[in-house]
XYZ file of C-alpha atoms in Angstrom:
128
model
C -73.770 116.150 -316.823
C -70.864 117.417 -318.895
C -68.408 119.707 -317.178
C -68.763 122.517 -319.743
C -72.560 122.776 -319.495
C -73.334 125.280 -316.751
C -76.519 124.673 -314.823
C -79.391 126.669 -316.300
C -81.289 128.628 -313.648
C -84.620 130.001 -314.863
C -86.193 132.609 -312.594
C -89.953 133.199 -312.679
C -89.730 136.972 -312.399
C -93.389 137.670 -311.635
C -93.548 134.988 -308.972
C -90.292 135.951 -307.261
C -91.065 139.695 -307.327
C -94.551 138.989 -305.985
C -93.164 136.958 -303.079
C -92.207 140.113 -301.174
C -94.900 142.771 -300.512
C -92.598 145.750 -300.990
C -94.801 147.869 -303.267
C -93.661 146.133 -306.472
C -97.145 146.573 -307.968
C -96.598 150.335 -308.255
C -93.598 149.852 -310.563
C -93.474 146.367 -312.044
C -90.682 147.192 -314.469
C -88.539 148.739 -311.720
C -89.168 145.718 -309.488
C -88.044 143.387 -312.296
C -84.904 145.485 -312.831
C -84.082 145.341 -309.100
C -84.559 141.570 -309.130
C -82.356 141.260 -312.233
C -79.601 143.256 -310.571
C -79.822 141.203 -307.380
C -79.362 137.998 -309.412
C -76.001 139.038 -310.920
C -73.792 137.668 -308.096
C -75.486 134.259 -308.357
C -74.185 133.821 -311.920
C -70.626 133.453 -310.655
C -71.258 132.268 -307.091
C -74.153 129.867 -307.692
C -77.186 129.318 -305.492
C -77.327 127.783 -302.017
C -76.420 124.132 -302.558
C -75.521 124.729 -306.211
C -71.974 125.784 -307.044
C -71.336 128.451 -309.671
C -70.941 129.484 -312.283
C -74.521 129.094 -313.488
C -76.412 130.522 -316.449
C -79.299 132.678 -315.247
C -82.361 133.494 -317.323
C -84.935 135.855 -315.814
C -88.357 135.533 -317.453
C -90.526 138.654 -317.288
C -94.034 139.325 -318.542
C -96.662 142.039 -318.697
C -95.540 145.513 -317.631
C -92.008 144.194 -317.001
C -91.487 143.243 -320.672
C -88.512 144.943 -322.253
C -86.232 144.858 -319.222
C -82.709 144.621 -320.611
C -80.226 141.851 -319.984
C -77.040 142.590 -318.034
C -73.763 140.725 -317.666
C -74.593 137.493 -315.857
C -78.384 137.630 -316.292
C -80.186 137.129 -319.597
C -83.693 138.570 -319.529
C -86.372 136.970 -321.702
C -89.654 138.835 -322.220
C -92.571 136.433 -322.565
C -94.822 137.392 -325.469
C -97.742 135.906 -323.531
C -97.653 133.792 -320.403
C -94.385 133.784 -318.500
C -95.166 130.249 -317.348
C -95.388 129.061 -320.954
C -91.983 130.536 -321.799
C -90.433 129.049 -318.648
C -91.830 125.630 -319.577
C -90.421 125.997 -323.119
C -86.979 126.905 -321.780
C -87.028 123.995 -319.326
C -88.085 121.586 -322.084
C -85.284 122.826 -324.348
C -82.722 122.326 -321.573
C -83.988 118.849 -320.709
C -81.581 116.006 -321.080
C -78.710 114.228 -319.420
C -76.126 116.842 -320.405
C -77.520 119.800 -318.503
C -79.195 120.462 -315.180
C -82.064 122.940 -315.098
C -83.315 124.655 -311.941
C -86.474 126.776 -311.924
C -87.005 129.384 -309.206
C -90.734 129.649 -308.506
C -93.374 128.938 -305.888
C -96.078 128.369 -308.519
C -97.274 124.786 -307.995
C -98.720 124.382 -311.476
C -95.514 125.620 -313.088
C -93.438 123.375 -310.839
C -95.371 120.334 -312.069
C -94.935 121.394 -315.699
C -91.171 121.863 -315.532
C -90.525 118.871 -313.285
C -92.076 116.746 -316.052
C -89.075 117.824 -318.185
C -86.614 116.909 -315.457
C -86.101 120.393 -314.009
C -85.556 120.821 -310.289
C -87.477 123.584 -308.529
C -86.514 125.865 -305.667
C -88.517 128.604 -303.976
C -88.185 132.384 -304.273
C -86.294 132.623 -300.962
C -83.393 130.936 -302.710
C -82.715 134.254 -304.465
C -84.611 136.637 -302.175
C -83.605 135.756 -298.614
């Protein structure tokens, strides 16, 4: 991996938000915004076992579409399935020059992105 290629961390917004039963279903957009804001420190500091800085992309879908990006976290609104967009992003990042980490507990999505060489970690990595 080249030194100037930050690790790409793709966060499955729906899966990570849904991992904590805190009433997120009443305000999906607000839950996605809270998750986005909680991810900001990871951009500079990295994730457990993964030194920063990292590039973070939060993928949102459905009622959370349109959540704005902030410094440190780029938000991508999936036009359809969030899983499809995450797989596309992982495929585009695939290669020996860049590491890609996907944050999700979705087994089917994990298999899809691991086929492109991405490494997967669970939601607790970013929502302890």
